[in-house]
Short mmCIF file of C-alpha atoms and ligand atoms in Angstrom, two decimals:
data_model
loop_
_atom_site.label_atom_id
_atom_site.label_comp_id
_atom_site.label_asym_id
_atom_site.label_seq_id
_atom_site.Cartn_x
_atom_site.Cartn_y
_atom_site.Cartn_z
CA UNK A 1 27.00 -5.92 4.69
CA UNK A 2 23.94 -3.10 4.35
CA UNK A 3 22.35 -2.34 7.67
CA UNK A 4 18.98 -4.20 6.88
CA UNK A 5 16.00 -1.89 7.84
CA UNK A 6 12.44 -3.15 8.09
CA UNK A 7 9.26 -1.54 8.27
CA UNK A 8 5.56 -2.76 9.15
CA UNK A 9 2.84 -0.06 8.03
CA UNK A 10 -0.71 -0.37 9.15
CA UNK A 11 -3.28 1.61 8.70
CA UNK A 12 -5.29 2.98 11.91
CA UNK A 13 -8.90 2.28 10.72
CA UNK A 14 -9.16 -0.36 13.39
CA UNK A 15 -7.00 -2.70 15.89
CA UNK A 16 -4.71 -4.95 15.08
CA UNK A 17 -5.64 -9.03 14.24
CA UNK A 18 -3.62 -11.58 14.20
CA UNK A 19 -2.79 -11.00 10.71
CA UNK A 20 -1.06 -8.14 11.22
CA UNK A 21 0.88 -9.53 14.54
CA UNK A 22 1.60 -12.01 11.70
CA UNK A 23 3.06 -9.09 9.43
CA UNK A 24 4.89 -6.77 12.37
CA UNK A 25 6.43 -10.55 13.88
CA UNK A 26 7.81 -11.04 10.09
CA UNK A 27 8.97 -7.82 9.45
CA UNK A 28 10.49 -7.31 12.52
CA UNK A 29 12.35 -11.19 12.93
CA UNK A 30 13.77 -10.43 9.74
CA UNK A 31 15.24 -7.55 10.88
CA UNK A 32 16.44 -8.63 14.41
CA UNK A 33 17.98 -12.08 12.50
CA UNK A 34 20.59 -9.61 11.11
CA UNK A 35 21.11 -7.19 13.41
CA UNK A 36 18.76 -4.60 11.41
CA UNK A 37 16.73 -1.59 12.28
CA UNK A 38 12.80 -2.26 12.40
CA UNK A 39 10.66 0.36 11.93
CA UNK A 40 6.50 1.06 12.39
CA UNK A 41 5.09 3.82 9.99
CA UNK A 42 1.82 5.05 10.39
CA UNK A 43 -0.30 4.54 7.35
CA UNK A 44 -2.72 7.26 7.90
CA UNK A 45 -3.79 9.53 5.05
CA UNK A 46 -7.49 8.62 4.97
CA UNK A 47 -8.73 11.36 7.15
CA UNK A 48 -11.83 9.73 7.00
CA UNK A 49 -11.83 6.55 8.19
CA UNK A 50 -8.52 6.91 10.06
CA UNK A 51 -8.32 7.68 14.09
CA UNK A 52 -5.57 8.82 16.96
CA UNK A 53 -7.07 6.00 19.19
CA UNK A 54 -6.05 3.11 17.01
CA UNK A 55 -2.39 4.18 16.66
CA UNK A 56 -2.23 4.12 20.23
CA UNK A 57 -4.14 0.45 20.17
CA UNK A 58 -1.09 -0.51 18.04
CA UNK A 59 1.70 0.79 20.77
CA UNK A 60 -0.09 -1.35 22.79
CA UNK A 61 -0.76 -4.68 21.13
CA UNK A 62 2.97 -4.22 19.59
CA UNK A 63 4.45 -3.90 23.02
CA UNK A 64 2.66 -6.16 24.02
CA UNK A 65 3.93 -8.63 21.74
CA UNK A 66 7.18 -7.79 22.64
CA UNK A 67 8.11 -5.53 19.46
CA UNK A 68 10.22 -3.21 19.83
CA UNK A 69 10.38 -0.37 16.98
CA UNK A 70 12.85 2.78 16.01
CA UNK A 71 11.79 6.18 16.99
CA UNK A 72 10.55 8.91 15.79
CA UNK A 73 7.40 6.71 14.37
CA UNK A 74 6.75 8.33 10.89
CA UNK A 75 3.39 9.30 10.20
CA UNK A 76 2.30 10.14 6.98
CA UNK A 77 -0.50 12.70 7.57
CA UNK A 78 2.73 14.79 8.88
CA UNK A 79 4.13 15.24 5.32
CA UNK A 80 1.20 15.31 2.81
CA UNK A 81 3.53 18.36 1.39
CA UNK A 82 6.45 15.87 0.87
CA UNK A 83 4.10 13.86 -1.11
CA UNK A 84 2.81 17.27 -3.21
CA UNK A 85 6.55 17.91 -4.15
CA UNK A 86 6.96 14.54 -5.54
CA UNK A 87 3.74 14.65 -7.34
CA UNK A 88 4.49 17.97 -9.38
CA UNK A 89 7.42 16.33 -9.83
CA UNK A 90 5.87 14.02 -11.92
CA UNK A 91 3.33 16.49 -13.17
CA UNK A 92 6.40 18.18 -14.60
CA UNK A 93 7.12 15.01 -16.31
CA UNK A 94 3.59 14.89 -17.73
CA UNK A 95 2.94 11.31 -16.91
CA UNK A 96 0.08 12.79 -14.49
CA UNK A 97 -3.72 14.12 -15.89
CA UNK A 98 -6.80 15.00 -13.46
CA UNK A 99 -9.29 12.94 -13.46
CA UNK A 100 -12.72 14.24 -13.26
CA UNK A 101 -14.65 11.22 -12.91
CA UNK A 102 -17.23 9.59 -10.17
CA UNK A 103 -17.08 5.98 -9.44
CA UNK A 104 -20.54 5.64 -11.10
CA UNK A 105 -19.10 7.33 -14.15
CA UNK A 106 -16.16 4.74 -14.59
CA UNK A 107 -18.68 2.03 -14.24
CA UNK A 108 -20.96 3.73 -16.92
CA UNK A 109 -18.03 4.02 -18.89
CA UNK A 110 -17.00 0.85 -18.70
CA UNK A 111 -20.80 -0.99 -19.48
CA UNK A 112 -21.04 1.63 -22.46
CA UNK A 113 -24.31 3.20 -21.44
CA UNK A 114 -25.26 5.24 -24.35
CA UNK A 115 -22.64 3.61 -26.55
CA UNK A 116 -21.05 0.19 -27.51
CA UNK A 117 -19.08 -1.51 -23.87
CA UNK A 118 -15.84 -1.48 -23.57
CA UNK A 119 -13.47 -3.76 -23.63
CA UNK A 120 -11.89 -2.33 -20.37
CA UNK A 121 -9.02 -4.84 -19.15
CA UNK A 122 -9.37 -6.07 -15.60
CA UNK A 123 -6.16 -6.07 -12.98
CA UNK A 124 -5.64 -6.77 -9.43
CA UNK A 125 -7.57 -3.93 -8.32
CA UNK A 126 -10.67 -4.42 -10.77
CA UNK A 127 -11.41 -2.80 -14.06
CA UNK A 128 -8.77 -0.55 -15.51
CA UNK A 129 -10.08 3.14 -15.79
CA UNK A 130 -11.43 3.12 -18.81
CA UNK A 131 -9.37 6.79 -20.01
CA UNK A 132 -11.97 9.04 -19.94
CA UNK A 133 -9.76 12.16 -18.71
CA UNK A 134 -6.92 10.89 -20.73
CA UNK A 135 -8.82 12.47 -23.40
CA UNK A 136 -9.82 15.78 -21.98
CA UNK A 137 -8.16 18.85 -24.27
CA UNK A 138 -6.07 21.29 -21.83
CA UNK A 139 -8.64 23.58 -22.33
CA UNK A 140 -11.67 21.14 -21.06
CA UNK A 141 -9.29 20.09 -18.43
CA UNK A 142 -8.85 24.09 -17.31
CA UNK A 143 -12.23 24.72 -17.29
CA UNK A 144 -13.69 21.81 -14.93
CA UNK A 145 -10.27 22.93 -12.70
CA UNK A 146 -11.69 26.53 -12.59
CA UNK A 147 -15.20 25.21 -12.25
CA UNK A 148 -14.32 23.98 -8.62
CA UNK A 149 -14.77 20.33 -10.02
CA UNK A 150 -12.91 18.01 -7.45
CA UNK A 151 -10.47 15.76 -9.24
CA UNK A 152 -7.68 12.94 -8.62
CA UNK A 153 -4.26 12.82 -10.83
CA UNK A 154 -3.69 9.62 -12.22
CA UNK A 155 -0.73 7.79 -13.98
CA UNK A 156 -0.61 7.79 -17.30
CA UNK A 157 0.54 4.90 -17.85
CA UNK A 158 2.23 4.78 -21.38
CA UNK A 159 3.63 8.29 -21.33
CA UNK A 160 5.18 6.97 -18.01
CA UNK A 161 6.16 3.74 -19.28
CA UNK A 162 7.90 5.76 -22.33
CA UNK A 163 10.15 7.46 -19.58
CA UNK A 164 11.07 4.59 -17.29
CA UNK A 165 11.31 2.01 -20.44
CA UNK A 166 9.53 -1.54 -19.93
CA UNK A 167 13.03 -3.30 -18.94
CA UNK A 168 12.51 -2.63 -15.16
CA UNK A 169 13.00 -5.40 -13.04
CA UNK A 170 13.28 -6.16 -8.73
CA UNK A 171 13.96 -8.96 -6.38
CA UNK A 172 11.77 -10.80 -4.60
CA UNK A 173 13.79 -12.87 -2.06
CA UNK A 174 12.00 -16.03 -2.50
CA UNK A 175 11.05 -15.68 -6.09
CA UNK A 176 13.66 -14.10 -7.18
CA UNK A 177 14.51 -11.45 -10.04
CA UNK A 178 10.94 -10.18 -11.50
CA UNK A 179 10.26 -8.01 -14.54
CA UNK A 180 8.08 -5.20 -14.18
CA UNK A 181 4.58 -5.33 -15.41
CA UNK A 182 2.89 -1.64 -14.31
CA UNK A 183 0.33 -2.19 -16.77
CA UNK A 184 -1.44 -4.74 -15.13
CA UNK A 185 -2.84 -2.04 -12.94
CA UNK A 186 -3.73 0.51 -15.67
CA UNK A 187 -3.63 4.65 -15.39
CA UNK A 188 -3.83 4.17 -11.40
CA UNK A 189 -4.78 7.06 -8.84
CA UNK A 190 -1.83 8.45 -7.23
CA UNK A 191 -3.25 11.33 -5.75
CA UNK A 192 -7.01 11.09 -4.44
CA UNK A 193 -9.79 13.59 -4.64
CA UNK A 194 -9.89 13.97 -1.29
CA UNK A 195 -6.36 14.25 -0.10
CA UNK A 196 -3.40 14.79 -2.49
CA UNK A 197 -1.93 11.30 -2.30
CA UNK A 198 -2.57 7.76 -2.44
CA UNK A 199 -0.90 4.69 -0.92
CA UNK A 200 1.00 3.68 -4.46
CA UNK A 201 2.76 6.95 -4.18
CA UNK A 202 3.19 7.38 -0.27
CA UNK A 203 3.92 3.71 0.24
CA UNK A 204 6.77 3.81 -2.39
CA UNK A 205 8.27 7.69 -0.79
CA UNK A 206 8.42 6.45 2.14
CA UNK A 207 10.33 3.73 1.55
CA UNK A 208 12.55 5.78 -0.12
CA UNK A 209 13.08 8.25 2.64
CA UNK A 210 12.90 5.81 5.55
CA UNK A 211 15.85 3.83 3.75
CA UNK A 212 14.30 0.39 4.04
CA UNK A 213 16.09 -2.23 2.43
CA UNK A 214 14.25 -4.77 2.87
CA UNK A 215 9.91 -4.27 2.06
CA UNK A 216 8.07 -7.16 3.85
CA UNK A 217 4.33 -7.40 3.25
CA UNK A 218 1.29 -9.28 1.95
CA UNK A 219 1.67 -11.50 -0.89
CA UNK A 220 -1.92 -9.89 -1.70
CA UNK A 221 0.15 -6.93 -2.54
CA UNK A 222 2.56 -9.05 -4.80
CA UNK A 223 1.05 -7.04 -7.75
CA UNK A 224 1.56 -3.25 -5.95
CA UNK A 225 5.21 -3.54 -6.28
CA UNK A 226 5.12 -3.96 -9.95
CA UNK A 227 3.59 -0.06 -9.79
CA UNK A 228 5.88 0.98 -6.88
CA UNK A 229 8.98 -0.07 -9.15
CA UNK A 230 7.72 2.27 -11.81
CA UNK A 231 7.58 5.23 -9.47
CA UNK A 232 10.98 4.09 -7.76
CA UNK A 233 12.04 4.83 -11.68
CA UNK A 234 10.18 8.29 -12.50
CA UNK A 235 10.99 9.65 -8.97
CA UNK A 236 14.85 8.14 -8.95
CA UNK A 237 14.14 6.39 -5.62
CA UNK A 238 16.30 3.70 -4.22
CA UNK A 239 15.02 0.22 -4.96
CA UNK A 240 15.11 -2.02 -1.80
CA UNK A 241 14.11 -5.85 -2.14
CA UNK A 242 10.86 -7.46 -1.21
CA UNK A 243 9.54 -10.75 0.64
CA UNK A 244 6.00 -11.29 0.08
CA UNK A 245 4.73 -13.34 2.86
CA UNK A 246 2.08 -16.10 2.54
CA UNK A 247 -1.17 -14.68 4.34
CA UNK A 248 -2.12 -15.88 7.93
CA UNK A 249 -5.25 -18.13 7.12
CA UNK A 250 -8.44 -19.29 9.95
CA UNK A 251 -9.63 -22.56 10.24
CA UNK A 252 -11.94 -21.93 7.42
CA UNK A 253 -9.17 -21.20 5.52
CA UNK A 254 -10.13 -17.42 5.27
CA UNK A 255 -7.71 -14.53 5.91
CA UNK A 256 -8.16 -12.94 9.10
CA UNK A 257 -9.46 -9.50 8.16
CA UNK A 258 -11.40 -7.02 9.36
CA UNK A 259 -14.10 -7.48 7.22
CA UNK A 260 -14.22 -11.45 8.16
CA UNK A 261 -14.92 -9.88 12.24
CA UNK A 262 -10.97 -11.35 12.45
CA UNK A 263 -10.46 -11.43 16.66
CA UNK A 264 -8.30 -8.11 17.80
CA UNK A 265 -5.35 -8.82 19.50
CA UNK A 266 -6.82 -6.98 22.75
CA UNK A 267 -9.87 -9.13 22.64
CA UNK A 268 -7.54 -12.11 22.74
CA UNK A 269 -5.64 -10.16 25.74
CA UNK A 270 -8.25 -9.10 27.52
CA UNK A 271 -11.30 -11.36 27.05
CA UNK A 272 -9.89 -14.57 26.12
CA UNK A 273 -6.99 -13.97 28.68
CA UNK A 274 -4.30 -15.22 26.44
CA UNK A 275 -0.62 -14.11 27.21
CA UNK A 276 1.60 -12.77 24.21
CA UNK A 277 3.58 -16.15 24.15
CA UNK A 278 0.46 -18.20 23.63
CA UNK A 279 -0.70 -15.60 20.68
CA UNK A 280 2.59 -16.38 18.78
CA UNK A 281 2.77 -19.65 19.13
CA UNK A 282 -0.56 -19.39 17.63
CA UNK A 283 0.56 -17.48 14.92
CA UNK A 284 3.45 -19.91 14.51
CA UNK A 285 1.33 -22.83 14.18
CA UNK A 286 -1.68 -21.08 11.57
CA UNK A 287 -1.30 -22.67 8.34
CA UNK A 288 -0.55 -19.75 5.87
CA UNK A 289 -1.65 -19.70 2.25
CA UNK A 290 0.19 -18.71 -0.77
CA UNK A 291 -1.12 -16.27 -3.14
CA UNK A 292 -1.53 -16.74 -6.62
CA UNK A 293 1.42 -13.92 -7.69
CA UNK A 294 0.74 -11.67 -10.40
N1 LIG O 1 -0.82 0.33 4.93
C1 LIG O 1 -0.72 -0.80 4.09
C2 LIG O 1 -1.60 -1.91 4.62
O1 LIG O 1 -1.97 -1.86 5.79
C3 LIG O 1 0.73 -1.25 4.03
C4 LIG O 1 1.02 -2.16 2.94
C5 LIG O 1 2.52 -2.23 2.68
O2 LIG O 1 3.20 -2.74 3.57
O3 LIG O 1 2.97 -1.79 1.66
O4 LIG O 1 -1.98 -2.80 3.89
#
């Protein structure tokens, strides 16, 4: 049988919740059930908002929990140049254009200020881009390059679709076989204006290079892995299956977040005085919510 290999991969903009002991418990039960390999990756490209402190909150609250992960802990703002390679890789393939735009110009765009609005289709992550860029000659696109004009690459998503064909499908191990439908995100961004990647693309490299089998996360992010198995296809990355689990919900039924003020594990350690055991059992108990899949 394959060597399963999990991974949990937060992001250190703040400490964990109990949402995410939720995630890290699943990933890594899943893995210990069959004798797998469970890993923690550091989701960390947004320079911005991300910080050293939290990752070392998350030793902490994981130890804590009694989680145990494989070492050397991957971090992704150690390889942005493994992510550059892949994207001229795909630049090569021409299913990438730069993308010139503002927020407030997509949004123009989209409400046709100065024209007729758009019909713009909406997806998982909002509007599609309207294709603004997509447009641009090679010379216009050259010339706001050389102007210094800061730009993203996105997907384009029918030259890209031409490539990898629309028969795509992956496994889901409680719903089973799915088709591939990249289009319900539109031409994405896979590498931002600030840093030269994006989480579609790392997410989905990673993966690759860390040889999980086995992808456990959100079912919120049901609809990313629809994207992730177009990449796997344009990059020739290996394809592991997916369990989407429910999402940890509070007694008002919200998702614990940290835009609902969700309760950090080390507030439930060291204010509420609550021992790891009691935490899970918590977790063990929450009612958890399914999410309408897409
Ligand atoms: N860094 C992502 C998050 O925290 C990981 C999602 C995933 O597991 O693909 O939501």
């Amino acid at each position: 049988m394959e060597h399963l290999i999990t991974r949990f991969a937060p992001s250190p903009t703040g400490r964990l919740h109990i949402g995410h002991a939720f995630s890290a418990l699943f990933a890594y039960r899943k893995a210990m059930e069959s004798d797998g390999t469970f890993i923690l990756r550091i989701e960390d490209i947004d320079l911005g908002r991300c910080r050293d402190e939290f990752i070392d909150g998350f030793y902490e609250d994981l130890s804590w929990l009694g989680i145990t992960w494989a070492q050397p802990v991957r971090k992704q703002s150690d390889h942005f140049e493994t992510y550059a390679a892949y994207l001229d890789k795909l630049n090569d393939m021409g299913v990438l254009y730069p993308c010139f735009c503002t927020r407030k110009d997509i949004a123009a765009e989209i409400e046709g200020i100065g024209s007729a609005p758009h019909h713009i289709p909406t997806g998982p992550e909002g509007h599609h881009y309207p294709g603004t860029c997509r447009h641009l000659s090679t010379q216009e696109r050259q010339d706001k390059i050389n102007s210094g004009a800061p730009y993203a690459l996105r997907l384009d998503l029918d030259k890209a679709l031409a490539i990898a064909g629309t028969d795509l499908t992956w496994t889901d191990q409680d719903k089973g076989k799915q088709i591939a439908t990249p289009a319900i995100l539109g031409d994405v961004v896979l590498a931002r204006k600030d840093v030269k990647a994006s989480y579609h693309l790392c997410v989905t490299i990673d993966d690759h290079l860390q040889d999980i089998s086995l992808v456990t996360r959100g079912s919120d992010l049901f609809y990313a892995t629809h994207l992730h198995r177009l990449l796997q296809a344009l990059l020739d990355l290996n394809v592991p299956e997916y369990c989407h689990h429910p999402l940890l919900l509070d007694e008002h039924g919200k998702r614990f977040a940290k835009r609902n003020n969700a309760v950090t594990l080390q507030h439930m350690r060291e204010q509420d005085g609550l021992s790891a055991a009691q935490v899970i059992a918590q977790i063990d108990s929450y009612e958890k919510s399914e999410h309408p899949v897409q």
